[in-house]
CSV table of C-alpha atoms in Angstrom, one decimal:
chain,number,residue,atom,x,y,z
A,14,MET,CA,24.4,-3.3,32.4
A,15,ALA,CA,24.3,-2.5,28.6
A,16,VAL,CA,21.3,-0.2,27.8
A,17,LYS,CA,19.3,-1.8,25.3
A,18,GLU,CA,17.6,1.1,23.3
A,19,ILE,CA,14.5,0.6,20.9
A,20,VAL,CA,13.7,2.4,17.8
A,21,ILE,CA,9.9,3.3,17.4
A,22,GLN,CA,8.9,4.8,14.5
A,23,PRO,CA,6.2,7.6,14.8
A,24,SER,CA,2.5,6.2,14.6
A,25,ASN,CA,0.9,7.5,11.5
A,26,ILE,CA,-1.8,6.2,9.3
A,27,GLU,CA,0.0,3.8,7.1
A,28,ASN,CA,0.8,2.0,10.6
A,29,ILE,CA,-2.7,1.7,12.0
A,30,ASP,CA,-4.4,0.6,8.2
A,31,THR,CA,-1.1,-2.4,8.5
A,32,ALA,CA,-2.2,-3.1,11.6
A,33,MET,CA,-5.8,-3.8,11.2
A,34,PHE,CA,-5.2,-5.7,7.8
A,35,GLU,CA,-2.5,-7.8,9.6
A,36,TYR,CA,-4.9,-8.5,12.5
A,37,VAL,CA,-7.8,-9.7,10.1
A,38,ARG,CA,-5.0,-11.9,7.9
A,39,ASP,CA,-3.0,-13.4,10.9
A,40,LEU,CA,-6.6,-14.7,12.5
A,41,GLU,CA,-6.1,-17.1,9.4
A,42,LEU,CA,-10.3,-17.9,9.6
A,43,GLN,CA,-11.0,-21.4,7.6
A,44,THR,CA,-13.8,-22.4,6.3
A,45,HIS,CA,-14.8,-25.5,4.4
A,46,THR,CA,-14.7,-25.4,0.2
A,47,ASN,CA,-15.2,-28.3,-2.3
A,48,ASP,CA,-11.0,-28.6,-1.9
A,49,GLY,CA,-11.6,-29.2,1.8
A,50,LEU,CA,-10.7,-27.0,4.6
A,51,GLN,CA,-9.1,-23.8,3.3
A,52,ILE,CA,-7.8,-20.3,5.0
A,53,THR,CA,-10.1,-17.8,3.2
A,54,PRO,CA,-7.7,-15.0,2.0
A,55,VAL,CA,-7.8,-11.5,3.0
A,56,VAL,CA,-6.9,-8.4,0.4
A,57,TRP,CA,-6.8,-4.7,1.1
A,58,LEU,CA,-9.3,-3.1,-1.3
A,59,GLY,CA,-8.1,-0.5,-4.1
A,60,THR,CA,-4.7,-1.8,-5.0
A,61,GLU,CA,-3.6,-0.5,-8.5
A,62,ARG,CA,-5.2,-2.8,-11.5
A,63,ALA,CA,-1.9,-4.6,-12.5
A,64,TYR,CA,-1.3,-5.6,-8.8
A,65,GLN,CA,-4.7,-7.0,-8.5
A,66,ILE,CA,-4.2,-8.9,-11.2
A,67,LYS,CA,-0.7,-10.2,-11.4
A,68,ASN,CA,0.5,-10.1,-7.6
A,69,ASN,CA,-1.7,-13.1,-6.0
A,70,LYS,CA,-2.4,-15.6,-9.3
A,71,SER,CA,-3.9,-17.8,-6.2
A,72,LEU,CA,-7.0,-15.8,-5.9
A,73,ARG,CA,-8.3,-16.0,-9.4
A,74,ASP,CA,-8.8,-19.2,-12.0
A,75,ASP,CA,-7.2,-19.1,-15.5
A,76,VAL,CA,-9.7,-16.5,-16.6
A,77,GLY,CA,-9.4,-14.1,-13.9
A,78,LYS,CA,-12.6,-14.8,-12.1
A,79,LEU,CA,-12.1,-14.7,-8.1
A,80,TYR,CA,-12.2,-17.5,-5.7
A,81,LEU,CA,-14.8,-17.3,-3.0
A,82,PRO,CA,-14.8,-17.4,-0.2
A,83,MET,CA,-12.8,-13.9,0.6
A,84,MET,CA,-12.3,-10.9,2.4
A,85,SER,CA,-11.6,-7.2,2.1
A,86,VAL,CA,-10.5,-4.9,4.5
A,87,ASN,CA,-11.1,-1.1,3.5
A,88,ARG,CA,-10.5,2.1,5.4
A,89,GLU,CA,-14.0,4.4,5.2
A,90,SER,CA,-12.8,7.3,7.1
A,91,ILE,CA,-10.6,9.3,9.6
A,92,THR,CA,-12.3,11.2,12.4
A,93,LYS,CA,-10.8,14.0,14.2
A,94,ASP,CA,-13.2,14.1,17.4
A,95,PRO,CA,-12.4,16.9,20.1
A,96,ASN,CA,-14.6,14.7,22.4
A,97,PHE,CA,-12.0,11.8,22.1
A,98,LYS,CA,-8.7,13.2,23.8
A,99,GLY,CA,-6.9,10.3,24.5
A,100,ILE,CA,-4.5,9.7,27.4
A,101,PHE,CA,-2.4,12.9,26.6
A,102,GLN,CA,-5.1,15.5,26.6
A,103,ALA,CA,-3.8,18.9,27.0
A,104,HIS,CA,-2.4,20.8,24.1
A,105,ILE,CA,1.0,22.3,24.7
A,106,GLY,CA,2.7,24.5,22.1
A,107,GLU,CA,5.8,23.1,20.4
A,108,HIS,CA,9.2,24.7,21.4
A,109,PRO,CA,9.1,28.1,19.0
A,110,ASP,CA,12.5,26.7,17.7
A,111,TYR,CA,13.9,25.0,15.0
A,112,LYS,CA,14.2,21.5,16.9
A,113,GLY,CA,10.3,21.9,18.1
A,114,GLY,CA,9.4,18.9,20.3
A,115,VAL,CA,6.9,18.6,23.2
A,116,VAL,CA,6.3,15.3,24.8
A,117,THR,CA,9.5,14.3,26.8
A,118,ILE,CA,9.3,10.1,26.2
A,119,VAL,CA,12.9,9.5,27.5
A,120,ARG,CA,15.5,11.1,30.1
A,121,ARG,CA,19.0,9.9,29.9
A,122,ILE,CA,22.2,11.2,31.6
A,123,GLN,CA,24.8,12.9,29.2
A,124,GLN,CA,27.8,11.2,30.6
A,125,GLU,CA,30.3,13.6,29.3
A,126,LYS,CA,29.0,16.9,30.3
A,127,THR,CA,28.0,15.6,33.5
A,128,ARG,CA,31.5,14.4,34.1
A,129,ASN,CA,33.0,17.4,33.3
A,130,PHE,CA,30.8,19.3,35.8
A,131,ALA,CA,32.1,16.8,38.4
A,132,ASN,CA,35.6,17.2,37.1
A,133,ALA,CA,35.3,21.1,37.8
A,134,ASP,CA,34.0,20.9,41.3
A,135,THR,CA,36.5,18.3,42.3
A,136,SER,CA,39.5,20.2,40.8
A,137,ARG,CA,38.4,23.0,43.1
A,138,LEU,CA,39.2,20.9,46.3
A,139,ARG,CA,42.3,19.4,45.0
A,140,LYS,CA,45.2,19.7,42.7
A,141,GLY,CA,46.3,16.8,40.5
A,142,ASP,CA,43.9,14.3,40.2
A,143,GLU,CA,40.7,15.6,39.1
A,144,THR,CA,38.9,12.7,38.7
A,145,GLY,CA,37.5,10.0,41.3
A,146,ARG,CA,34.4,9.0,42.9
A,147,ARG,CA,32.5,12.2,44.4
A,148,LYS,CA,28.8,12.9,44.8
A,149,ASN,CA,27.5,14.9,41.9
A,150,GLU,CA,24.3,16.9,41.7
A,151,LYS,CA,25.0,18.7,38.9
A,152,ILE,CA,23.9,15.9,36.3
A,153,VAL,CA,23.2,17.0,32.4
A,154,TYR,CA,20.5,14.7,31.2
A,155,GLU,CA,19.4,14.3,27.6
A,156,GLU,CA,15.5,14.8,27.3
A,157,ILE,CA,13.9,13.1,24.3
A,158,THR,CA,10.4,15.0,22.9
A,159,ILE,CA,8.4,13.9,20.2
A,160,PRO,CA,5.2,16.3,19.2
A,161,ASN,CA,1.9,16.7,20.6
A,162,PRO,CA,-0.2,13.5,20.0
A,163,SER,CA,-3.1,13.9,17.6
A,164,TYR,CA,-6.0,11.4,18.5
A,165,ILE,CA,-8.2,10.1,15.4
A,166,THR,CA,-10.6,7.7,15.1
A,167,VAL,CA,-10.4,5.2,12.4
A,168,MET,CA,-13.1,3.3,10.3
A,169,TYR,CA,-12.9,-0.1,8.6
A,170,THR,CA,-15.0,-1.7,6.9
A,171,LEU,CA,-14.6,-5.8,6.4
A,172,ALA,CA,-16.7,-7.4,3.8
A,173,ILE,CA,-16.8,-11.2,3.9
A,174,ARG,CA,-18.1,-12.8,0.6
A,175,THR,CA,-19.1,-16.1,0.4
A,176,GLU,CA,-20.9,-18.8,-1.9
A,177,TYR,CA,-22.5,-20.8,1.1
A,178,GLN,CA,-24.4,-19.6,3.8
A,179,GLU,CA,-22.4,-22.1,5.8
A,180,GLN,CA,-19.0,-20.4,5.0
A,181,MET,CA,-20.7,-17.5,6.0
A,182,ASN,CA,-21.4,-18.6,9.3
A,183,ASN,CA,-17.9,-19.8,9.8
A,184,LEU,CA,-16.1,-16.3,9.0
A,185,VAL,CA,-18.3,-14.4,10.7
A,186,ALA,CA,-18.9,-16.0,14.1
A,187,PRO,CA,-15.0,-15.7,15.4
A,188,PHE,CA,-15.7,-11.6,15.0
A,189,ILE,CA,-18.6,-12.1,17.1
A,190,SER,CA,-17.1,-14.4,20.3
A,191,LYS,CA,-13.8,-14.0,19.9
A,192,THR,CA,-13.7,-11.1,22.5
A,193,GLY,CA,-16.4,-12.3,24.5
A,194,ASN,CA,-19.4,-10.0,25.9
A,195,ILE,CA,-17.2,-7.3,25.2
A,196,ASN,CA,-16.5,-5.8,21.6
A,197,SER,CA,-13.3,-4.4,22.1
A,198,PHE,CA,-9.6,-5.9,21.5
A,199,LEU,CA,-6.2,-4.2,20.5
A,200,ILE,CA,-4.4,-4.4,17.2
A,201,GLU,CA,-0.4,-3.5,17.6
A,202,ARG,CA,2.5,-2.8,14.9
A,203,ASN,CA,5.9,-1.3,15.4
A,204,GLY,CA,5.7,-1.1,19.2
A,205,TRP,CA,2.0,0.9,19.0
A,206,LYS,CA,-1.2,-0.4,20.3
A,207,TYR,CA,-4.3,0.6,19.0
A,208,GLU,CA,-7.6,-0.2,20.8
A,209,VAL,CA,-10.5,-1.6,18.2
A,210,PHE,CA,-14.1,-1.8,19.0
A,211,VAL,CA,-16.3,-4.2,16.8
A,212,GLN,CA,-19.6,-2.2,15.3
A,213,GLN,CA,-22.7,-3.9,17.0
A,214,GLU,CA,-24.2,-4.5,13.1
A,215,PHE,CA,-23.0,-7.3,11.0
A,216,ALA,CA,-24.9,-6.3,7.6
A,217,GLU,CA,-25.9,-8.8,5.7
A,218,THR,CA,-26.4,-8.8,1.9
A,219,LYS,CA,-27.8,-11.6,0.3
A,220,ASN,CA,-29.9,-12.6,-3.0
A,221,VAL,CA,-31.4,-15.5,-2.2
A,222,ASP,CA,-34.4,-13.8,-1.4
A,223,ASN,CA,-34.6,-12.9,-5.6
A,224,LEU,CA,-32.1,-15.0,-7.3
A,225,ALA,CA,-33.1,-14.7,-10.6
A,226,GLU,CA,-30.5,-15.1,-13.0
A,227,GLU,CA,-28.1,-13.6,-10.4
A,228,GLU,CA,-25.2,-15.7,-9.1
A,229,ARG,CA,-25.7,-16.9,-5.6
A,230,MET,CA,-24.1,-15.5,-3.2
A,231,PHE,CA,-23.4,-13.8,0.2
A,232,GLU,CA,-21.8,-10.8,2.2
A,233,THR,CA,-21.3,-9.5,5.3
A,234,LYS,CA,-19.9,-6.1,6.2
A,235,ILE,CA,-18.4,-5.8,9.7
A,236,GLN,CA,-17.0,-2.4,10.8
A,237,PHE,CA,-14.3,-1.8,13.3
A,238,LYS,CA,-13.8,1.5,15.1
A,239,VAL,CA,-10.2,1.8,15.7
A,240,LEU,CA,-8.7,4.8,18.2
A,241,GLY,CA,-5.4,5.5,16.7
A,242,VAL,CA,-2.5,8.1,17.5
A,243,LEU,CA,-0.3,10.3,14.9
A,244,ILE,CA,2.5,11.7,15.7
A,245,GLY,CA,3.7,14.4,14.0
A,246,GLU,CA,2.9,15.5,10.6
A,247,GLY,CA,5.1,12.7,8.7
A,248,LEU,CA,6.5,13.6,5.5
A,249,ASN,CA,5.3,17.4,5.4
A,250,ARG,CA,6.9,17.8,8.9
A,251,GLU,CA,9.6,20.8,9.2
A,252,ARG,CA,11.1,20.4,12.3
A,253,PRO,CA,12.4,16.5,13.6
A,254,LYS,CA,10.5,13.6,14.5
A,255,VAL,CA,12.5,13.6,17.5
A,256,THR,CA,14.1,16.3,19.2
A,257,ILE,CA,17.1,16.1,22.0
A,258,ARG,CA,17.8,18.7,24.7
A,259,GLU,CA,19.9,18.8,27.3
A,260,THR,CA,18.9,19.7,30.8
A,261,ARG,CA,20.2,22.7,32.7
A,262,THR,CA,21.9,21.9,35.9
A,263,GLU,CA,23.2,25.4,36.8
A,264,VAL,CA,22.8,29.1,36.0
A,265,ARG,CA,25.6,31.3,35.6
A,266,ILE,CA,25.7,35.2,35.9
A,267,SER,CA,29.0,36.8,34.7
A,268,ARG,CA,30.3,39.5,36.5
A,269,GLU,CA,29.2,43.2,34.6
A,270,ARG,CA,31.8,44.5,33.2
A,271,VAL,CA,32.4,48.1,31.7
A,272,ILE,CA,32.7,48.5,27.8
A,273,THR,CA,36.3,49.6,28.1
A,274,GLY,CA,39.4,49.5,30.7
A,275,ASP,CA,38.2,46.8,32.4
A,276,LYS,CA,40.8,44.4,33.3
A,277,ARG,CA,40.8,41.5,35.5
A,278,PRO,CA,44.0,41.8,37.5
A,279,TRP,CA,43.8,38.3,38.8
A,280,ALA,CA,43.6,36.6,35.2
A,281,VAL,CA,46.7,35.6,34.0
A,282,LYS,CA,45.5,35.4,30.4
A,283,ASP,CA,43.1,37.9,29.3
A,284,LYS,CA,42.3,37.4,25.8
A,285,ASP,CA,38.5,38.7,25.9
A,286,TYR,CA,40.1,42.3,26.9
A,287,ARG,CA,40.6,44.9,23.9
A,288,GLU,CA,41.9,48.1,24.3
A,289,PHE,CA,40.0,50.8,22.3
B,22,MET,CA,-11.8,-58.8,-49.4
B,23,SER,CA,-8.2,-58.2,-47.6
B,24,LYS,CA,-8.1,-58.2,-43.8
B,25,ASP,CA,-6.5,-54.6,-44.3
B,26,ASP,CA,-9.8,-52.7,-46.1
B,27,LYS,CA,-11.8,-54.1,-43.3
B,28,PHE,CA,-13.4,-51.1,-41.3
B,29,LYS,CA,-11.9,-50.5,-38.0
B,30,LYS,CA,-13.7,-48.4,-35.5
B,31,GLN,CA,-11.6,-45.4,-34.8
B,32,HIS,CA,-10.8,-44.6,-31.0
B,33,GLN,CA,-12.1,-40.8,-31.4
B,34,PRO,CA,-14.6,-39.3,-33.5
B,35,PRO,CA,-13.3,-37.5,-36.6
B,36,PRO,CA,-12.6,-33.6,-36.6
B,37,PRO,CA,-15.4,-31.4,-38.1
B,38,LEU,CA,-14.8,-31.7,-41.9
B,39,PHE,CA,-14.2,-27.8,-42.3
B,40,LEU,CA,-14.0,-26.3,-38.7
B,41,GLY,CA,-10.5,-28.2,-38.4
B,42,GLU,CA,-7.0,-26.7,-37.6
B,43,LYS,CA,-6.7,-25.6,-41.5
B,44,GLU,CA,-9.4,-23.3,-41.5
B,45,ARG,CA,-8.7,-21.8,-38.1
B,46,ASP,CA,-5.2,-21.1,-39.4
B,47,PHE,CA,-6.9,-19.6,-42.4
B,48,VAL,CA,-9.1,-17.3,-40.2
B,49,LYS,CA,-5.9,-16.4,-38.4
B,50,GLN,CA,-4.1,-15.5,-41.5
B,51,VAL,CA,-6.8,-13.3,-43.1
B,52,ASN,CA,-7.1,-11.6,-40.1
B,53,ASP,CA,-3.6,-11.0,-39.5
B,54,GLU,CA,-3.2,-9.8,-43.0
B,55,ILE,CA,-6.3,-7.6,-42.9
B,56,ILE,CA,-4.9,-6.0,-39.4
B,57,GLU,CA,-1.5,-5.7,-40.1
B,58,ARG,CA,-1.3,-5.2,-44.0
B,59,VAL,CA,-4.7,-3.2,-44.7
B,60,VAL,CA,-5.5,-1.5,-41.5
B,61,GLY,CA,-2.1,-1.1,-40.2
B,62,GLN,CA,-2.9,0.4,-36.7
B,63,GLN,CA,-0.4,-0.3,-34.0
B,64,VAL,CA,0.3,0.3,-30.5
B,65,LEU,CA,2.9,-0.3,-28.2
B,66,TYR,CA,2.3,-2.6,-25.2
B,67,PHE,CA,3.6,-2.0,-21.9
B,68,PRO,CA,3.4,-5.2,-19.7
B,69,ILE,CA,3.8,-4.2,-16.0
B,70,ASP,CA,6.7,-6.5,-14.5
B,71,ILE,CA,4.9,-7.7,-11.0
B,72,ASP,CA,8.7,-8.7,-10.2
B,73,HIS,CA,10.5,-5.7,-10.1
B,74,THR,CA,8.2,-2.9,-9.4
B,75,ASN,CA,8.3,-1.9,-5.6
B,76,TYR,CA,4.6,-2.4,-5.0
B,77,HIS,CA,3.7,-1.1,-1.5
B,78,PRO,CA,3.2,-4.2,0.4
B,79,LEU,CA,-0.4,-2.9,2.1
B,80,TYR,CA,-1.9,-0.7,-0.7
B,81,GLY,CA,-0.7,-2.2,-3.5
B,82,GLU,CA,0.7,0.9,-5.8
B,83,ALA,CA,4.0,2.0,-7.2
B,84,VAL,CA,4.7,5.7,-8.0
B,85,GLU,CA,7.4,4.5,-9.8
B,86,LYS,CA,6.7,1.5,-12.3
B,87,THR,CA,8.6,-1.0,-14.4
B,88,PHE,CA,7.7,-2.9,-17.2
B,89,LEU,CA,9.1,-5.5,-19.2
B,90,PRO,CA,10.1,-4.6,-23.1
B,91,PRO,CA,7.4,-2.8,-24.6
B,92,VAL,CA,6.0,-5.3,-27.7
B,93,ARG,CA,4.7,-3.2,-30.9
B,94,VAL,CA,1.2,-4.9,-31.5
B,95,TYR,CA,-0.8,-4.4,-34.8
B,96,ALA,CA,-4.7,-4.4,-33.6
B,97,LEU,CA,-7.9,-2.3,-34.4
B,98,VAL,CA,-8.4,0.7,-32.5
B,99,GLU,CA,-11.4,2.5,-32.0
B,100,TYR,CA,-10.6,6.1,-31.0
B,101,GLN,CA,-13.4,7.6,-28.5
B,102,GLY,CA,-12.3,11.0,-28.2
B,103,ILE,CA,-11.6,13.6,-25.7
B,104,GLU,CA,-14.4,14.7,-23.4
B,105,THR,CA,-14.7,17.3,-21.0
B,106,GLN,CA,-15.2,15.9,-17.4
B,107,PHE,CA,-15.9,18.0,-14.3
B,108,THR,CA,-14.1,16.4,-11.7
B,109,GLN,CA,-15.8,16.5,-8.7
B,110,GLY,CA,-14.4,19.2,-6.2
B,111,MET,CA,-11.3,19.9,-8.5
B,112,GLY,CA,-12.8,21.4,-11.6
B,113,ILE,CA,-12.5,20.8,-15.1
B,114,ASP,CA,-10.7,17.6,-16.5
B,115,LYS,CA,-10.5,15.6,-19.7
B,116,ILE,CA,-10.9,11.9,-20.5
B,117,THR,CA,-9.9,10.2,-23.2
B,118,LYS,CA,-10.8,6.5,-24.4
B,119,LEU,CA,-9.7,3.7,-26.9
B,120,LEU,CA,-11.3,0.5,-27.3
B,121,ILE,CA,-8.4,-1.6,-28.9
B,122,LYS,CA,-9.7,-4.8,-30.5
B,123,PHE,CA,-6.6,-7.5,-30.4
B,124,HIS,CA,-6.2,-10.6,-32.8
B,125,LYS,CA,-5.7,-13.2,-29.2
B,126,ARG,CA,-3.9,-15.7,-31.8
B,127,ARG,CA,-1.3,-13.7,-33.0
B,128,LEU,CA,-0.6,-12.0,-29.7
B,129,THR,CA,-0.4,-15.4,-27.7
B,130,GLU,CA,1.4,-17.9,-30.1
B,131,ASP,CA,3.5,-15.2,-32.1
B,132,GLN,CA,4.1,-12.4,-29.7
B,133,GLU,CA,3.7,-14.4,-26.6
B,134,LEU,CA,1.8,-11.3,-25.0
B,135,PHE,CA,-1.2,-11.3,-22.6
B,136,VAL,CA,-3.2,-8.6,-22.3
B,137,ARG,CA,-4.1,-8.1,-18.9
B,138,GLU,CA,-5.9,-5.3,-16.8
B,139,GLY,CA,-3.8,-2.8,-15.6
B,140,ASP,CA,-1.1,-2.9,-18.3
B,141,PHE,CA,-0.5,0.1,-20.2
B,142,VAL,CA,-0.4,0.9,-24.3
B,143,ARG,CA,0.9,4.0,-26.0
B,144,TYR,CA,-1.1,5.2,-28.9
B,145,GLY,CA,0.4,7.9,-30.6
B,146,ASP,CA,2.0,9.8,-28.2
B,147,ILE,CA,-0.2,9.1,-25.3
B,148,TYR,CA,-0.1,6.3,-22.7
B,149,TYR,CA,-3.6,4.5,-22.1
B,150,GLU,CA,-4.5,2.0,-19.0
B,151,ILE,CA,-6.0,-0.8,-19.9
B,152,VAL,CA,-9.3,-1.0,-17.4
B,153,LYS,CA,-11.3,-3.6,-18.8
B,154,LEU,CA,-11.2,-6.7,-20.9
B,155,ILE,CA,-14.0,-8.9,-23.1
B,156,GLU,CA,-13.5,-11.7,-24.8
B,157,PRO,CA,-16.5,-11.4,-26.8
B,158,LYS,CA,-16.1,-14.3,-29.6
B,159,LEU,CA,-15.4,-18.1,-30.1
B,160,LEU,CA,-13.7,-19.4,-33.1
B,161,PHE,CA,-16.6,-21.5,-35.0
B,162,GLY,CA,-18.0,-21.8,-31.5
B,163,GLN,CA,-15.3,-24.0,-30.0
B,164,PRO,CA,-14.6,-22.9,-26.1
B,165,GLU,CA,-10.5,-23.7,-26.4
B,166,HIS,CA,-10.3,-21.1,-29.1
B,167,ARG,CA,-10.8,-17.5,-28.7
B,168,PHE,CA,-10.7,-15.1,-31.2
B,169,GLU,CA,-10.1,-11.6,-29.7
B,170,ILE,CA,-9.4,-9.6,-27.1
B,171,GLN,CA,-11.1,-6.1,-26.6
B,172,ALA,CA,-9.4,-3.9,-23.9
B,173,GLU,CA,-11.3,-0.9,-23.1
B,174,CYS,CA,-8.5,1.7,-21.9
B,175,ILE,CA,-8.6,5.5,-20.5
B,176,ARG,CA,-5.5,7.8,-20.9
B,177,THR,CA,-3.3,7.9,-18.0
B,178,ARG,CA,-1.8,11.3,-15.9
B,179,ASP,CA,1.7,11.4,-16.1
B,180,GLY,CA,1.7,10.8,-12.6
B,181,LEU,CA,0.5,7.2,-13.2
B,182,PHE,CA,2.6,5.8,-15.6
B,183,ASN,CA,5.4,7.4,-17.8
B,184,GLY,CA,7.1,4.9,-20.6
B,185,SER,CA,9.7,7.4,-21.3
């Protein structure tokens, strides 16, 4: 049976950001507007000015004023808390060579070298055909290792802005009720899963109690705490993202020899021997 | 009295006597002449090409920006000087601002250019980013005829945009 290999890129901050954003966007939360039932657009806060103005023109009218309701996702902070240790708790130093790597994630048989060991053992038993089925205990594995995972807590704020109280009710309710009586759910991207906790407070800001000359508006901010993991330093890592090493099957100790005048009488060709 | 001389009710009311198309064209002509022939300040306008710039799909940012062919524009430029600014946690920095007053009709009708936030202009040898737009005036109070676009610009760092 053919082995299916799945390529998984290391988890990084961008992957966590994208997973969080895509989760909110893919909820496709709807609410009533004067154009009927509409999906509320979600944007990532803090894009460049030209991108904001020119990328998605459906977010604004002819003059450039934003259509509401609208939601934005923003990353507030990243914390590396020593109390949050994650699944892989121990700190193990990397191999002190150029390859590095700590945590073995995959082990596969190195076919060629395993076969060589088997054939070498067979050739000691019979001459002529060295191949054939035989129990072989000298199996060479390739171990794939990655750097130590670093566990982080990332805080996001989802800002919901609407023109009507009804719209706000429609958009906030899923974040309260979707997870039932617990506050957590999983987000996923590129094979990585992160646990998200909806924070308790749904902070409302509105100006209806003192409208004065301002535009009537409603805003709610919901905070999400994401338990994330980083694998490696990203672009600035000096060692490879993934390291492949072969395991040992046999330890050989060569015969001690004197420096000069030590011939091997049984060897037909003794290239290593040097007469000084 | 012939039948043709009889007063007929028009479908639409007549245009205002002195605030019609001819007067608007006259205003444009005078403004063009003052801005281009008398004052003569010009900037080079770099519209960012959203289709060909490789923006990050999430963060909406691009280290290398692609722009449409730059357009030479006559405008009234108010140079607001170079100021020292202390950037928190970094040290002494400099900030330079411009206020550019574009003649809207000249841009949109003659040069097919639309001023947008996030585009860049070159004034002298320095690039500026448009950060704020104001359209303060209507011509003759007619809402469909906006007259002027003021663009507040800040000097860009080399890492943000380089049109050369």
